[in-house]
Coordinates of C-alpha atoms in Angstrom, one line a residue:
M1411 CA 22.2 22.4 -10.8
V1412 CA 21.7 21.2 -7.0
K1413 CA 25.2 19.7 -6.7
D1414 CA 27.1 23.1 -8.0
R1415 CA 26.8 24.4 -4.6
I1416 CA 28.8 21.6 -3.2
V1417 CA 31.1 20.7 -5.9
D1418 CA 32.5 23.5 -7.5
G1419 CA 34.8 26.3 -6.6
F1420 CA 38.0 26.4 -4.4
E1421 CA 35.9 26.5 -1.4
N1422 CA 34.6 22.8 -2.0
A1423 CA 37.9 21.2 -2.6
P1424 CA 37.3 19.2 0.5
H1425 CA 34.1 18.1 -1.0
R1426 CA 35.6 17.1 -4.5
S1427 CA 38.4 15.0 -2.3
L1428 CA 35.9 12.9 -1.0
Y1429 CA 34.0 12.1 -4.5
Y1430 CA 37.4 11.2 -5.8
A1431 CA 37.6 9.0 -2.6
L1432 CA 34.5 7.4 -4.4
G1433 CA 36.5 6.6 -7.4
L1434 CA 34.6 9.5 -9.2
S1435 CA 36.3 11.3 -12.1
E1436 CA 36.5 15.0 -12.9
E1437 CA 34.5 14.2 -15.9
E1438 CA 31.6 12.2 -13.7
L1439 CA 31.5 15.5 -11.3
K1440 CA 30.6 17.7 -14.2
R1441 CA 27.6 16.1 -14.8
P1442 CA 24.2 15.9 -12.8
L1443 CA 24.4 13.5 -9.7
I1444 CA 21.5 11.1 -9.7
G1445 CA 20.7 9.5 -6.6
I1446 CA 19.3 5.9 -6.9
V1447 CA 17.6 5.0 -3.8
S1448 CA 17.6 1.1 -3.8
S1449 CA 15.8 -0.7 -1.5
Y1450 CA 17.6 -4.4 -2.1
N1451 CA 18.0 -6.5 0.7
E1452 CA 17.9 -10.5 1.1
I1453 CA 15.0 -10.7 3.3
V1454 CA 12.3 -9.8 1.3
P1455 CA 11.4 -11.7 -1.4
G1456 CA 10.1 -8.9 -3.4
H1457 CA 13.4 -6.9 -2.9
M1458 CA 16.0 -9.8 -3.7
N1459 CA 16.2 -8.5 -7.3
L1460 CA 16.4 -4.9 -6.9
D1461 CA 20.1 -5.4 -7.2
K1462 CA 19.3 -6.1 -10.8
I1463 CA 17.1 -3.5 -11.1
T1464 CA 19.6 -0.8 -9.6
E1465 CA 22.5 -1.6 -12.0
A1466 CA 20.2 -1.3 -14.8
V1467 CA 19.3 2.0 -13.5
K1468 CA 22.6 3.1 -13.3
L1469 CA 23.1 1.9 -16.6
G1470 CA 20.5 4.1 -18.0
V1471 CA 21.5 7.3 -16.2
A1472 CA 25.1 6.9 -17.6
M1473 CA 24.0 6.0 -21.0
A1474 CA 22.1 9.7 -20.6
G1475 CA 24.9 11.7 -19.2
G1476 CA 24.4 11.5 -15.7
T1477 CA 26.7 10.2 -12.8
P1478 CA 24.4 7.6 -10.8
I1479 CA 25.2 7.1 -7.1
V1480 CA 23.5 4.6 -5.3
F1481 CA 22.4 4.4 -1.4
P1482 CA 19.8 2.1 0.7
A1483 CA 16.4 2.3 1.8
I1484 CA 14.7 -0.3 4.2
A1485 CA 12.3 -2.5 3.7
V1486 CA 10.1 -5.2 5.8
C1487 CA 8.5 -8.3 4.3
D1488 CA 4.6 -7.9 5.7
G1489 CA 4.2 -11.7 5.0
I1490 CA 7.2 -12.9 7.3
A1491 CA 6.2 -9.9 9.6
M1492 CA 2.7 -10.9 9.7
G1493 CA 1.0 -12.7 13.0
H1494 CA 3.9 -11.7 15.6
E1495 CA 5.3 -8.7 16.9
G1496 CA 7.2 -8.1 13.7
M1497 CA 4.3 -6.5 12.3
K1498 CA 4.1 -3.6 14.6
Y1499 CA 7.0 -2.7 12.8
S1500 CA 5.9 -2.6 9.3
L1501 CA 3.8 0.6 8.9
V1502 CA 6.2 2.2 10.9
T1503 CA 8.9 2.0 8.8
R1504 CA 7.0 4.2 5.8
D1505 CA 8.1 7.4 7.9
L1506 CA 11.7 5.8 8.7
I1507 CA 12.0 5.4 4.9
A1508 CA 10.6 9.0 4.0
D1509 CA 12.9 10.5 6.7
S1510 CA 16.0 8.7 6.1
T1511 CA 15.9 9.4 2.3
E1512 CA 15.2 13.2 3.2
A1513 CA 18.4 13.2 5.1
M1514 CA 20.7 11.6 2.4
V1515 CA 19.4 13.5 -0.3
R1516 CA 19.4 17.1 1.5
A1517 CA 23.0 15.9 3.0
H1518 CA 24.8 15.3 -0.5
G1519 CA 23.1 17.5 -3.0
F1520 CA 21.7 15.0 -6.0
D1521 CA 20.2 16.8 -9.0
G1522 CA 17.5 14.0 -9.4
L1523 CA 16.3 10.9 -7.9
V1524 CA 15.5 7.5 -9.0
M1525 CA 13.3 5.4 -6.4
V1526 CA 13.8 1.7 -6.6
P1527 CA 11.1 0.2 -4.3
N1528 CA 8.6 -2.6 -4.1
C1529 CA 6.7 -3.7 -1.4
D1530 CA 4.2 -2.6 1.1
K1531 CA 5.4 0.5 3.2
N1532 CA 8.6 1.2 0.7
V1533 CA 6.8 2.8 -2.1
P1534 CA 4.3 5.1 -0.1
G1535 CA 7.3 6.1 2.0
L1536 CA 9.5 6.9 -0.9
L1537 CA 6.6 8.7 -2.5
M1538 CA 6.4 10.9 0.4
A1539 CA 10.1 11.5 0.3
A1540 CA 9.9 12.3 -3.3
A1541 CA 7.2 15.1 -2.4
R1542 CA 8.9 16.6 0.2
L1543 CA 12.1 17.0 -1.7
N1544 CA 10.7 18.0 -4.9
L1545 CA 13.4 17.1 -7.1
P1546 CA 13.0 15.4 -10.7
T1547 CA 12.2 12.0 -9.7
I1548 CA 11.1 8.8 -11.3
F1549 CA 9.9 5.6 -10.1
V1550 CA 11.0 1.9 -11.1
S1551 CA 9.8 -1.0 -8.7
G1552 CA 11.0 -4.4 -8.8
G1553 CA 7.9 -6.1 -10.3
P1554 CA 5.2 -8.3 -9.0
M1555 CA 5.7 -12.0 -8.1
L1556 CA 4.7 -14.8 -10.9
A1557 CA 1.3 -16.8 -9.0
G1558 CA 2.0 -20.5 -7.9
R1559 CA 0.3 -23.3 -9.0
V1560 CA -1.8 -25.7 -7.1
D1561 CA -4.1 -28.7 -8.2
G1562 CA -4.1 -26.4 -11.7
H1563 CA -5.3 -23.6 -10.0
K1564 CA -3.4 -20.0 -9.6
T1565 CA -2.5 -19.5 -6.1
S1566 CA -0.8 -16.5 -4.2
L1567 CA 0.2 -15.3 -0.6
S1568 CA -3.5 -15.2 0.6
S1569 CA -4.0 -19.0 -0.8
M1570 CA -1.2 -19.9 1.7
F1571 CA -2.3 -18.2 4.8
E1572 CA -6.3 -19.4 4.0
A1573 CA -4.7 -23.2 3.4
V1574 CA -3.5 -22.8 7.2
G1575 CA -6.8 -21.5 8.1
A1576 CA -8.2 -24.8 6.2
Y1577 CA -5.7 -27.4 7.9
S1578 CA -6.7 -25.9 11.4
A1579 CA -10.5 -26.8 10.4
G1580 CA -9.5 -30.0 9.3
K1581 CA -10.3 -29.3 5.5
I1582 CA -7.0 -30.4 4.2
D1583 CA -3.9 -32.7 5.5
A1584 CA -0.7 -32.1 6.4
E1585 CA 0.6 -33.1 2.9
K1586 CA -1.7 -30.7 1.1
L1587 CA -0.6 -27.9 3.2
R1588 CA 2.9 -28.8 2.4
E1589 CA 2.3 -28.8 -1.1
Y1590 CA 0.8 -25.0 -0.7
E1591 CA 4.0 -24.2 1.3
L1592 CA 6.4 -25.3 -1.4
K1593 CA 4.4 -23.7 -4.5
T1594 CA 2.8 -20.8 -3.6
C1595 CA 5.0 -18.4 -4.0
P1596 CA 7.5 -19.4 -6.7
S1597 CA 9.5 -16.5 -7.9
C1598 CA 11.1 -13.0 -6.5
G1599 CA 8.7 -10.1 -6.5
S1600 CA 5.9 -8.5 -4.8
C1601 CA 3.3 -10.9 -4.0
S1602 CA 1.3 -11.9 -6.9
G1603 CA -2.2 -10.3 -6.1
M1604 CA -3.6 -6.8 -5.8
Y1605 CA -2.1 -6.8 -2.6
T1606 CA -0.7 -3.6 -0.9
A1607 CA 2.8 -3.4 -2.9
N1608 CA 1.2 -4.0 -6.1
S1609 CA -1.5 -1.9 -5.2
M1610 CA 0.8 1.1 -4.5
N1611 CA 3.2 0.3 -8.0
C1612 CA 0.1 0.4 -10.2
L1613 CA -1.0 4.1 -8.2
T1614 CA 2.4 5.4 -8.6
E1615 CA 2.0 4.7 -12.4
V1616 CA -1.2 6.5 -12.3
M1617 CA 0.2 9.3 -10.5
G1618 CA 2.6 9.9 -13.4
M1619 CA 5.4 8.8 -11.4
G1620 CA 6.6 5.8 -13.2
L1621 CA 6.7 4.5 -16.5
S1622 CA 3.8 2.2 -18.4
G1623 CA 4.3 -1.4 -16.9
N1624 CA 6.0 -0.1 -13.4
G1625 CA 3.0 -1.9 -11.6
T1626 CA 2.5 -5.1 -13.6
I1627 CA 5.7 -6.4 -15.5
P1628 CA 6.3 -9.6 -13.5
A1629 CA 9.8 -9.1 -11.9
A1630 CA 11.0 -12.5 -13.3
Y1631 CA 10.7 -10.7 -17.0
S1632 CA 13.7 -9.5 -19.0
A1633 CA 11.3 -6.6 -19.8
R1634 CA 11.6 -5.2 -15.9
I1635 CA 15.3 -4.7 -16.6
D1636 CA 14.5 -2.9 -20.0
L1637 CA 12.3 -0.7 -17.9
A1638 CA 14.7 -0.1 -15.2
K1639 CA 17.0 1.1 -17.8
R1640 CA 14.7 3.4 -19.3
A1641 CA 13.7 5.1 -16.0
G1642 CA 17.2 5.9 -15.7
M1643 CA 17.6 7.5 -19.3
Q1644 CA 14.1 9.2 -18.1
V1645 CA 15.2 11.0 -14.8
M1646 CA 17.8 12.9 -17.1
E1647 CA 15.2 14.4 -19.1
L1648 CA 13.5 15.4 -16.1
V1649 CA 16.6 17.0 -14.7
R1650 CA 17.2 18.7 -18.2
K1651 CA 13.5 20.1 -18.3
N1652 CA 13.5 20.7 -14.7
I1653 CA 10.3 18.5 -14.0
R1654 CA 9.9 18.0 -10.3
A1655 CA 7.9 15.4 -8.5
R1656 CA 5.4 18.1 -7.1
D1657 CA 4.7 19.2 -10.6
I1658 CA 3.5 15.3 -11.3
M1659 CA 2.2 14.8 -7.9
T1660 CA -0.7 17.6 -7.9
A1661 CA -4.2 17.2 -6.7
D1662 CA -5.5 16.0 -9.9
A1663 CA -3.0 13.3 -10.1
I1664 CA -4.0 12.2 -6.8
Y1665 CA -7.5 12.1 -7.1
N1666 CA -6.6 9.9 -10.7
A1667 CA -5.0 7.8 -8.5
L1668 CA -7.9 7.4 -5.9
T1669 CA -10.2 6.9 -9.0
A1670 CA -7.9 4.0 -10.5
D1671 CA -7.8 2.5 -7.1
M1672 CA -11.4 2.0 -7.0
A1673 CA -11.2 0.7 -10.8
L1674 CA -8.5 -1.7 -9.8
G1675 CA -9.9 -2.9 -6.7
C1676 CA -6.7 -2.1 -4.7
S1677 CA -5.7 -2.8 -1.1
T1678 CA -7.3 -1.0 1.9
N1679 CA -4.0 0.1 2.7
S1680 CA -4.1 2.6 0.1
M1681 CA -6.4 4.2 2.2
L1682 CA -3.6 5.2 4.9
H1683 CA -0.9 6.3 1.8
L1684 CA -2.8 8.1 -0.4
P1685 CA -3.7 10.7 2.4
A1686 CA -0.1 10.7 3.7
I1687 CA 1.3 11.0 0.3
A1688 CA -1.7 14.1 -0.3
N1689 CA -0.2 15.5 3.0
E1690 CA 3.4 15.8 1.3
C1691 CA 2.0 17.4 -1.3
D1692 CA -0.2 20.1 0.5
V1693 CA -3.1 18.3 -1.2
E1694 CA -6.7 18.2 0.7
F1695 CA -7.7 14.4 1.3
N1696 CA -10.5 13.1 3.4
L1697 CA -12.4 9.6 3.5
K1698 CA -15.7 10.9 2.6
L1699 CA -13.9 12.0 -0.8
A1700 CA -13.5 8.4 -1.4
N1701 CA -16.8 7.6 -1.2
E1702 CA -17.7 10.2 -3.5
I1703 CA -15.4 8.9 -6.3
S1704 CA -16.5 5.3 -5.4
E1705 CA -20.1 6.2 -6.3
R1706 CA -19.1 7.4 -10.1
T1707 CA -16.4 4.8 -10.6
P1708 CA -17.1 1.2 -11.6
N1709 CA -14.9 -1.8 -10.4
L1710 CA -13.4 -3.4 -13.5
C1711 CA -10.9 -5.8 -11.7
H1712 CA -11.1 -8.6 -9.4
L1713 CA -7.7 -9.6 -9.2
A1714 CA -6.7 -12.0 -6.3
P1715 CA -7.7 -11.7 -3.4
A1716 CA -11.0 -10.7 -4.9
G1717 CA -10.9 -13.3 -7.8
P1718 CA -9.0 -15.6 -9.8
T1719 CA -7.0 -13.3 -11.7
Y1720 CA -3.3 -12.1 -10.8
M1721 CA -0.8 -9.5 -11.8
E1722 CA 0.7 -11.2 -14.4
D1723 CA -2.8 -11.8 -16.0
L1724 CA -3.3 -7.6 -15.7
N1725 CA -0.1 -7.0 -17.5
E1726 CA -1.0 -9.3 -20.3
A1727 CA -4.3 -7.8 -20.4
G1728 CA -2.6 -4.2 -21.1
G1729 CA -1.5 -3.3 -18.1
V1730 CA -2.6 -0.2 -15.9
Y1731 CA -2.7 2.1 -19.0
A1732 CA -5.4 -0.2 -20.5
V1733 CA -7.5 0.5 -17.1
L1734 CA -7.2 4.3 -17.6
G1735 CA -8.3 3.9 -20.9
E1736 CA -11.4 2.5 -19.8
L1737 CA -11.8 5.3 -17.3
K1738 CA -11.1 7.7 -19.9
K1739 CA -14.2 6.6 -22.0
K1740 CA -16.3 8.0 -19.4
G1741 CA -14.5 11.0 -18.6
L1742 CA -13.4 9.7 -15.1
I1743 CA -10.0 10.8 -14.8
N1744 CA -8.1 14.2 -15.4
T1745 CA -5.9 13.1 -18.8
D1746 CA -4.1 16.5 -18.9
V1747 CA -1.9 16.3 -15.6
L1748 CA 1.9 16.3 -16.4
T1749 CA 3.9 13.1 -16.0
C1750 CA 7.2 11.6 -15.6
T1751 CA 7.5 10.9 -19.3
G1752 CA 7.2 14.7 -19.9
K1753 CA 4.2 14.3 -21.7
T1754 CA 0.3 14.1 -20.1
L1755 CA -1.5 11.3 -19.0
G1756 CA -3.9 11.8 -22.1
E1757 CA -1.2 11.2 -24.3
N1758 CA 0.7 8.4 -22.5
I1759 CA -2.7 6.3 -22.6
A1760 CA -3.3 7.5 -26.1
G1761 CA -2.7 3.9 -27.6
A1762 CA -3.7 1.8 -24.9
R1763 CA -5.9 -1.2 -25.5
N1764 CA -7.8 -3.3 -23.4
L1765 CA -6.7 -7.1 -24.6
N1766 CA -8.7 -9.3 -22.3
P1767 CA -12.0 -7.7 -21.1
D1768 CA -12.2 -10.7 -18.7
I1769 CA -9.3 -9.4 -16.9
I1770 CA -9.9 -5.8 -17.4
R1771 CA -14.2 -5.4 -17.9
D1772 CA -15.1 -3.1 -20.3
I1773 CA -16.3 0.4 -18.8
E1774 CA -20.0 -0.6 -20.0
N1775 CA -20.0 -4.3 -18.2
P1776 CA -18.3 -3.6 -14.8
Y1777 CA -18.0 -5.9 -11.8
S1778 CA -20.0 -3.2 -9.7
K1779 CA -21.1 0.2 -10.7
T1780 CA -19.2 1.5 -7.5
G1781 CA -15.7 1.0 -6.9
G1782 CA -13.5 -1.6 -4.7
I1783 CA -13.0 0.1 -1.6
A1784 CA -16.1 1.5 0.5
V1785 CA -15.5 3.9 3.7
L1786 CA -18.1 3.6 6.3
F1787 CA -19.5 5.8 9.0
G1788 CA -21.6 5.3 12.1
N1789 CA -21.3 5.7 15.9
L1790 CA -18.4 3.1 15.8
A1791 CA -16.2 4.9 13.6
P1792 CA -17.5 8.8 13.6
N1793 CA -14.4 9.6 11.5
G1794 CA -14.6 6.5 9.4
C1795 CA -13.5 3.0 8.7
V1796 CA -12.4 1.1 5.6
V1797 CA -13.3 -2.1 3.7
K1798 CA -12.4 -3.7 0.1
R1799 CA -16.1 -4.3 -0.8
S1800 CA -14.7 -5.6 -4.1
A1801 CA -13.5 -8.5 -2.0
V1802 CA -16.8 -8.8 0.1
A1803 CA -19.3 -11.5 -0.5
K1804 CA -22.3 -10.3 -1.4
E1805 CA -24.2 -12.2 1.5
M1806 CA -22.0 -9.8 3.9
L1807 CA -22.5 -6.5 2.4
V1808 CA -25.3 -6.0 4.9
H1809 CA -24.6 -8.1 8.0
R1810 CA -26.1 -7.6 11.8
G1811 CA -24.5 -9.9 14.5
P1812 CA -23.2 -9.9 18.0
A1813 CA -19.8 -8.8 18.9
R1814 CA -16.9 -11.2 20.0
V1815 CA -14.5 -8.8 21.6
F1816 CA -10.6 -9.2 21.7
D1817 CA -8.1 -6.9 23.1
S1818 CA -5.4 -8.1 20.8
E1819 CA -4.6 -10.2 17.5
E1820 CA -3.2 -12.8 19.6
E1821 CA -6.3 -13.3 21.8
C1822 CA -8.6 -13.7 18.7
I1823 CA -6.6 -16.1 16.5
G1824 CA -6.3 -18.8 19.4
V1825 CA -9.9 -18.8 19.4
I1826 CA -10.5 -18.9 15.8
Y1827 CA -8.3 -21.9 15.4
A1828 CA -10.0 -23.7 18.3
G1829 CA -13.6 -23.0 16.5
G1830 CA -14.8 -20.7 18.9
I1831 CA -16.5 -18.5 16.2
K1832 CA -19.8 -19.4 15.1
P1833 CA -21.7 -18.1 11.9
G1834 CA -23.1 -14.7 12.4
D1835 CA -20.3 -13.3 14.8
V1836 CA -18.6 -9.8 14.4
V1837 CA -15.4 -10.3 15.5
V1838 CA -14.0 -7.4 17.0
I1839 CA -9.7 -6.9 17.7
R1840 CA -9.2 -3.7 19.3
Y1841 CA -6.1 -1.8 20.7
E1842 CA -4.2 -2.4 17.5
G1843 CA -4.6 0.9 16.3
P1844 CA -1.4 3.2 14.9
A1845 CA -1.0 4.6 18.6
G1846 CA -2.7 1.6 20.4
G1847 CA -1.0 -1.3 18.6
P1848 CA 1.4 0.5 18.3
G1849 CA 1.9 -0.1 14.7
M1850 CA -1.6 -0.7 13.6
R1851 CA -0.5 -4.1 12.6
E1852 CA -2.3 -5.8 9.4
M1853 CA -4.6 -8.8 10.3
L1854 CA -4.1 -11.5 7.6
S1855 CA -3.8 -14.5 10.1
P1856 CA -7.4 -14.0 11.6
T1857 CA -9.3 -13.0 8.5
S1858 CA -7.2 -16.0 6.4
A1859 CA -8.3 -18.2 9.5
I1860 CA -11.9 -17.1 9.1
A1861 CA -11.8 -17.8 5.1
G1862 CA -9.8 -21.2 5.9
A1863 CA -12.5 -22.5 7.9
G1864 CA -15.4 -21.5 5.2
L1865 CA -16.7 -18.6 7.5
D1866 CA -16.0 -15.9 5.0
K1867 CA -19.8 -15.5 4.0
E1868 CA -21.1 -15.6 7.9
V1869 CA -18.4 -13.6 9.9
A1870 CA -17.3 -10.2 9.9
L1871 CA -14.0 -8.8 11.2
I1872 CA -14.0 -5.3 12.6
T1873 CA -10.8 -3.3 13.9
D1874 CA -9.0 -0.5 14.4
G1875 CA -6.0 -2.0 13.1
R1876 CA -5.7 -2.9 9.4
F1877 CA -5.6 -5.5 6.8
S1878 CA -3.1 -7.2 4.2
G1879 CA -4.2 -6.2 0.7
A1880 CA -4.4 -10.2 0.9
T1881 CA -7.3 -10.4 2.8
R1882 CA -10.7 -10.9 1.8
G1883 CA -14.5 -10.9 3.4
A1884 CA -16.4 -8.6 5.7
A1885 CA -13.1 -7.3 6.9
I1886 CA -13.3 -3.9 8.1
G1887 CA -10.2 -1.8 9.3
H1888 CA -8.9 1.4 10.3
V1889 CA -11.8 2.4 12.6
S1890 CA -11.3 6.0 13.6
P1891 CA -11.2 7.0 16.5
E1892 CA -9.0 3.8 17.7
A1893 CA -9.9 2.2 21.0
A1894 CA -6.5 3.7 22.5
S1895 CA -7.9 7.3 21.9
G1896 CA -10.7 6.7 23.8
G1897 CA -12.8 5.9 20.5
A1898 CA -16.2 3.7 20.8
M1899 CA -14.4 0.4 19.8
A1900 CA -12.9 0.8 23.6
Y1901 CA -16.6 0.3 24.9
I1902 CA -17.9 -2.5 23.0
H1903 CA -18.9 -5.2 25.3
E1904 CA -19.2 -9.2 24.5
G1905 CA -22.5 -9.7 22.6
D1906 CA -23.4 -6.2 21.8
M1907 CA -25.2 -6.0 18.4
I1908 CA -23.2 -4.3 15.6
S1909 CA -25.1 -3.5 12.0
I1910 CA -23.1 -3.0 8.9
N1911 CA -24.3 -1.7 5.9
I1912 CA -21.7 -1.5 3.0
P1913 CA -23.9 -0.4 0.3
E1914 CA -25.0 2.7 2.4
Y1915 CA -21.6 3.4 4.1
S1916 CA -22.8 2.7 7.7
I1917 CA -21.6 0.9 10.3
T1918 CA -23.5 1.0 14.0
L1919 CA -23.1 -0.3 17.5
E1920 CA -26.4 -1.0 18.8
V1921 CA -25.9 0.9 22.1
S1922 CA -27.8 3.9 23.1
D1923 CA -25.7 7.1 23.3
E1924 CA -26.4 7.3 27.0
E1925 CA -25.1 3.8 27.6
L1926 CA -21.8 4.6 25.7
E1927 CA -21.2 7.8 27.9
R1928 CA -21.8 5.4 30.9
R1929 CA -19.4 3.0 29.6
R1930 CA -17.0 6.0 28.9
A1931 CA -17.0 7.0 32.7
N1932 CA -16.5 3.7 34.3
E1933 CA -14.3 1.8 31.8
P1934 CA -10.6 2.7 31.7
I1935 CA -8.8 2.7 28.5
K1936 CA -6.2 0.1 28.6
K1937 CA -2.9 0.9 27.7
R1938 CA 0.2 -1.5 26.4
E1939 CA 2.9 -2.1 28.6
N1940 CA 6.5 -2.5 27.8
I1941 CA 6.5 0.1 24.8
S1942 CA 10.2 1.0 24.1
G1943 CA 12.6 2.3 21.4
Y1944 CA 11.1 3.5 18.0
L1945 CA 7.7 2.2 18.6
K1946 CA 7.3 4.4 22.0
R1947 CA 8.2 7.5 20.0
Y1948 CA 5.8 6.4 17.2
A1949 CA 2.8 6.0 19.3
A1950 CA 3.4 9.1 20.7
M1951 CA 3.4 11.3 17.7
V1952 CA 1.3 9.4 14.9
S1953 CA -2.1 10.9 14.0
S1954 CA -5.2 8.7 13.7
A1955 CA -5.9 6.0 10.9
D1956 CA -8.2 8.4 8.7
K1957 CA -5.4 11.2 8.8
G1958 CA -3.1 8.6 7.1
A1959 CA -1.3 7.4 10.5
I1960 CA 1.2 10.5 9.5
I1961 CA 3.8 11.5 12.1
N1962 CA 2.1 14.7 13.4
I1963 CA 5.3 17.3 13.4
K1964 CA 2.8 20.6 14.0

């Protein structure tokens, strides 16, 4: 076992003395040491219950003959960070989480790991760490929030942001806004739609790194505690069989995740996180692959914000395994891959049933024949840009309009709230990319303001930043290269015509090559002032979005 080199032998007596200082017994030191990476904190609603999840994992590990030892991982609440400087610190935590977990595990010699994440960057950060460390590892998340209720309809955080837009546009009054505020987020858990946190927790299950229900069992359900105990017990099986993270996170497993992503209609942020995870696993991943898989994978779910159903509904309909069962009918997933159960994915889903075809469409009756995400290419984004196609109104799948250009999110949101955006416009928010932001902020506030004003079927938004999974509409992000790197985004002028054709995966700035070159020669790239600390280091090292916004270390 890994810990033997730290615990056994006379030369390690000083190490043992420190373990005894922790209150561990001699008997406990003879067992495998299982690190439990707990993301518990008291500021993120999706993490406030992770102390209970962690305690359940500890019990499961001990029941199965291991010695559980807890250490922390940080997490940012994207909702609370949204719309201000705090959002610059969201994506960047993914790499802090991976790096700090690597440091803790390498320093202390664990034999296996249980990762206890829940929210947006926390899940992919720990998946990256798991791949890097390559120990027997299992994930158990904190689970999704229950949907809220307003006027007899289910709600989620996107409803709350759109209510702000509706209030600004005079469509609801202050009393109704207050009602949304009090009822939209009724429990602990990751926000109740198919946003980034739930997307990544579902994809963790698809990749075989989490047990059935990891992505969908609500945080408030007692079944979530049972799942945590079983995860704690199962990591001991992985240790005994020496099944390691990269035995599970193979190329086929990652491609399965991308396929399920298309069927589920996951957040566009998965197009940042899957490449980053693949990079840690030495698996080739490029954005054109996403379109290839999308072309053959039907979209089976319209969870919020794409539709009126929520994670609790997906759970009741059979969960992720039921979706995989539908995909299996047409041979769209590789069922021979190994999973954390010690069995193949095919064995895991053998008994899966779709219990509600209104929530999970039958493979023969999809919402669309193509997947939920599309990657567009063209002179505006030669390396690609990403849109959640399943959340775009049919009227906006093809759109042409004049550019309204803003050099920051703050510049844009004020104009939207003031009624300065008109039907047909293409809103451009630039200098918000991984390096230019820095930190690649999510643009939920402007997209929600547009939707709340009733313009989501008439206005497109393009950015080198990114979008929350809660965003709906023709919101196109991750434009690569970004403006700060000299991409065409930096040279768009107010009124330039932009053509978008999502079915044909194209996006075009209707400016000649000669005119673009003239602008490049005469218009300097803008630089953010007063960037310091971690953000300054991050901006200097981060890759472009099409590469997953990974930290370049080569």
